[in-house]
C-alpha positions as MATLAB code, in Angstrom:
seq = 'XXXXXXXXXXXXXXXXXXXXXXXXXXXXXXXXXXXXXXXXXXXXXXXXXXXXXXXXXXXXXXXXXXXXXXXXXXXXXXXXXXXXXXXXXXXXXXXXXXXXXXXXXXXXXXXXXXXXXXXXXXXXXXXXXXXXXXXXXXXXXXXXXXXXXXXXXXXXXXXXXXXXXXXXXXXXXXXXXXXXXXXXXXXXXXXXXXXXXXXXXXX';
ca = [
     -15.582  -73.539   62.281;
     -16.387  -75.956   65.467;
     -16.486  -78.839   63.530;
     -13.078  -77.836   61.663;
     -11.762  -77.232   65.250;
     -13.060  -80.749   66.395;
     -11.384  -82.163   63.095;
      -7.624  -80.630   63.967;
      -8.005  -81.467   67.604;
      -8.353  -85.418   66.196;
      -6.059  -84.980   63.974;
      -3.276  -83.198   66.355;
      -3.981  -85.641   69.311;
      -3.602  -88.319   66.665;
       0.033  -86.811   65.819;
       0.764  -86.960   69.503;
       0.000  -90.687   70.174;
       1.834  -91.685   66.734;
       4.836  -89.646   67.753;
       4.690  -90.840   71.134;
       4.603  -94.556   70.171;
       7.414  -93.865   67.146;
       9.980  -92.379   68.871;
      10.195  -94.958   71.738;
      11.830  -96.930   68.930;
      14.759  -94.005   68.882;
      15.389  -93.420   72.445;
      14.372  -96.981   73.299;
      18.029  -98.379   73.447;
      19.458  -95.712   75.212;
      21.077  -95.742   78.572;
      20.592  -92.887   80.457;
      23.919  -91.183   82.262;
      23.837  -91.931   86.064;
      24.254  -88.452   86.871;
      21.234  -87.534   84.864;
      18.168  -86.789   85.969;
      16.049  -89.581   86.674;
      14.064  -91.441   84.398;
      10.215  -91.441   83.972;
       7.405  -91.936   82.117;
       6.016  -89.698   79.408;
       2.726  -88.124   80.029;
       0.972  -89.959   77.666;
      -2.919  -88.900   78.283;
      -1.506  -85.179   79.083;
       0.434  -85.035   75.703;
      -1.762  -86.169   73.550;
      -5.104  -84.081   75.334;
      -2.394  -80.994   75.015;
      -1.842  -81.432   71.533;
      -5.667  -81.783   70.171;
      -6.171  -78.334   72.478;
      -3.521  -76.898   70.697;
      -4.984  -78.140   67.104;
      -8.368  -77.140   67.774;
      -7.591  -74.057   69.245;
      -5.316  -73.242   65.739;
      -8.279  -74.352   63.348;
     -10.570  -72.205   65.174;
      -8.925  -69.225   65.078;
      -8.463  -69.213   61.633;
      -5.032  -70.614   60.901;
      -4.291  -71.509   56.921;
      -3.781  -75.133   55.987;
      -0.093  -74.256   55.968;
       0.008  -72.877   59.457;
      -1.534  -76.266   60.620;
       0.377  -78.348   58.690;
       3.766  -77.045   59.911;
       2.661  -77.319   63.355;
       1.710  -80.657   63.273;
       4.825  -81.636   62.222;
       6.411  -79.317   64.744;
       3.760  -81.186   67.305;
       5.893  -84.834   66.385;
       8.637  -83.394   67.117;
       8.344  -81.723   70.258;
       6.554  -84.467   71.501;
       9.188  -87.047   70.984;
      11.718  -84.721   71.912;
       9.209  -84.439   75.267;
       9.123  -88.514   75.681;
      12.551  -89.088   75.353;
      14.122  -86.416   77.500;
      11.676  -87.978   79.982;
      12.889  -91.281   79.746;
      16.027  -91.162   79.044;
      17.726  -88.060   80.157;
      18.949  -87.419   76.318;
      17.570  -85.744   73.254;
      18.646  -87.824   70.400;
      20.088  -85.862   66.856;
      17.179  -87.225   65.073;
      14.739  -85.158   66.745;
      16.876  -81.958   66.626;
      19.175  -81.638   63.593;
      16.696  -82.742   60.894;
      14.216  -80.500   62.433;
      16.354  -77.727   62.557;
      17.944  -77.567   59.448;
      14.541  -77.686   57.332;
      13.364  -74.825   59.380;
      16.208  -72.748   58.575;
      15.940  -73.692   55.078;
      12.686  -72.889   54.836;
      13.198  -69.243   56.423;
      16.049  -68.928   54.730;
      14.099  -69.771   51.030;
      11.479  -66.899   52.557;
      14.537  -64.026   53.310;
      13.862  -64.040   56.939;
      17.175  -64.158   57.772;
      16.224  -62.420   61.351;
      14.480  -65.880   62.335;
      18.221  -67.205   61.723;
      19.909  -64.790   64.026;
      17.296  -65.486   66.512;
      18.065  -68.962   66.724;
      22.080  -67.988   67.132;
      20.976  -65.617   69.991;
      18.875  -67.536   72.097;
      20.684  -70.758   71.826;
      23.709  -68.949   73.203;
      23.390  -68.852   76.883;
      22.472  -72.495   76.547;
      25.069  -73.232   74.491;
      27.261  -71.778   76.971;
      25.252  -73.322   80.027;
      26.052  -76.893   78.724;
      29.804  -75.566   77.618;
      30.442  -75.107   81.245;
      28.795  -78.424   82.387;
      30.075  -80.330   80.114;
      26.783  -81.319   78.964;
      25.740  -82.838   82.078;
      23.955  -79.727   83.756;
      22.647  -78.630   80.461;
      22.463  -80.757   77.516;
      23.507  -79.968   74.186;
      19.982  -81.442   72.966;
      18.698  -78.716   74.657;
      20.943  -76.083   72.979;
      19.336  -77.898   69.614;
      16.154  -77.123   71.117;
      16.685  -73.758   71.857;
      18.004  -72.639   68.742;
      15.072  -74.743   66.935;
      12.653  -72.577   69.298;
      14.508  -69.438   67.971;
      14.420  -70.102   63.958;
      10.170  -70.817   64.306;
       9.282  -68.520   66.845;
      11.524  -65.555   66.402;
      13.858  -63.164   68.726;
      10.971  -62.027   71.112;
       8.847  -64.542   71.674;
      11.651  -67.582   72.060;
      12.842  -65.704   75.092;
       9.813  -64.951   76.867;
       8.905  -68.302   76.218;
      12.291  -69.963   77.446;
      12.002  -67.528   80.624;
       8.856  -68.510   81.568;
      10.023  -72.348   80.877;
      13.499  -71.838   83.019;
      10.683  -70.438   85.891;
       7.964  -72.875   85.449;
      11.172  -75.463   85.582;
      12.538  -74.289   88.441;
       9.514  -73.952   90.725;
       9.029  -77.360   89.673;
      11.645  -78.661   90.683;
      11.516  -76.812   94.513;
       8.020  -77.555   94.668;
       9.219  -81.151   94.352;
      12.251  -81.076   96.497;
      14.409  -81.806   93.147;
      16.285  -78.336   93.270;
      19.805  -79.950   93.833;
      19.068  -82.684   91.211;
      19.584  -82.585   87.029;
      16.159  -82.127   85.687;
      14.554  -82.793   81.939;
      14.654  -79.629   80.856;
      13.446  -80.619   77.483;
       9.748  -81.091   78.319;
      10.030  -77.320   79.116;
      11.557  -75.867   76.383;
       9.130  -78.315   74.136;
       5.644  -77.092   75.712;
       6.708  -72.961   75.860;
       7.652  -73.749   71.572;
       4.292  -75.644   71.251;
       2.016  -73.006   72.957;
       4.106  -69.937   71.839;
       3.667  -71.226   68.293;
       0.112  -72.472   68.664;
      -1.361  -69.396   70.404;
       0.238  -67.301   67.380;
       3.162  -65.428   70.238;
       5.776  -65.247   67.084;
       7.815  -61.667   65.735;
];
């Protein structure tokens, strides 16, 4: 079981660094908005150490091929989702839509049609959020983001991980004297999906 864990943490970590190094290639060419929030660099080390915990941590407590193999793709996408909100300010389609729409598919093939709702529900107040912004306080990425959170991890879990995310955000940000800027709020959203799925918090 170690040495399976060992194997998945290689293997996830690997995912990270791919993803990390594709998606530049995406969000590359874009400019961010001036009233964004400013640009950075992706935690490169941090992601892809986070990722092989994540893997190994998966592996060892039991989780089926399947289970692994879904969340490594989930992995590429968070992470590039991660890097480019970083850089850039913006979530590109590519890393939300596609994403999306084969996890509904794929819940909707299984009849779990309350991992559907769930992504209506909690992508509402964001939806909403970046309505009344204009997509400039919130992004509609992040309304993508949310609603992908909702269709993998279910009603429950989505929001307790998107409250702790909106807390861990916003202490952040005062913490860092940032409170009256625009933040990423992607990398947020990304890591409470990544560690609700990984650590098995889903309905």
């Amino acid at each position: 079981m170690l040495l399976g864990a060992l194997f998945a943490g290689a293997v996830f970590g690997s995912i990270a660094w791919l993803s990390l190094r594709g998606s530049a290639v995406v969000y590359g060419g874009i400019v961010p908005f001036e009233d964004g929030p400013r640009p950075g660099k992706p935690p490169v080390v941090a992601l892809t150490a986070g990722a092989a915990l994540l893997g190994a941590y998966m592996a060892y407590r039991g989780a089926t091929p399947i289970e692994l193999l879904f969340a490594g793709l989930l992995e590429a996408v968070l992470v590039a989702i991660w890097a480019s909100d970083v850089s850039c300010g913006i979530i590109p389609d590519w890393f939300t839509i596609g994403p999306l729409l084969l996890a509904t598919a794929l819940r909707a093939a299984m009849h779990q049609w309350e991992f559907l709702f769930a992504a209506l529900l909690v992508a509402s107040p964001f939806a909403f959020a970046a309505a009344i912004s204009k997509g400039r306080g919130m992004g509609w990425g992040d309304v993508k983001l949310a609603a992908l959170g909702g269709v993998v991890l279910g009603i429950y879990p989505a929001m307790w991980a998107f409250f702790v995310a909106s807390l861990v955000a916003v202490s952040v940000a005062w913490v860092r004297h940032r409170h009256a800027e625009p933040i990423a709020f992607g990398p947020y959203l990304a890591c409470a999906i990544g560690v609700a799925f990984a650590t098995g918090v889903r309905t």
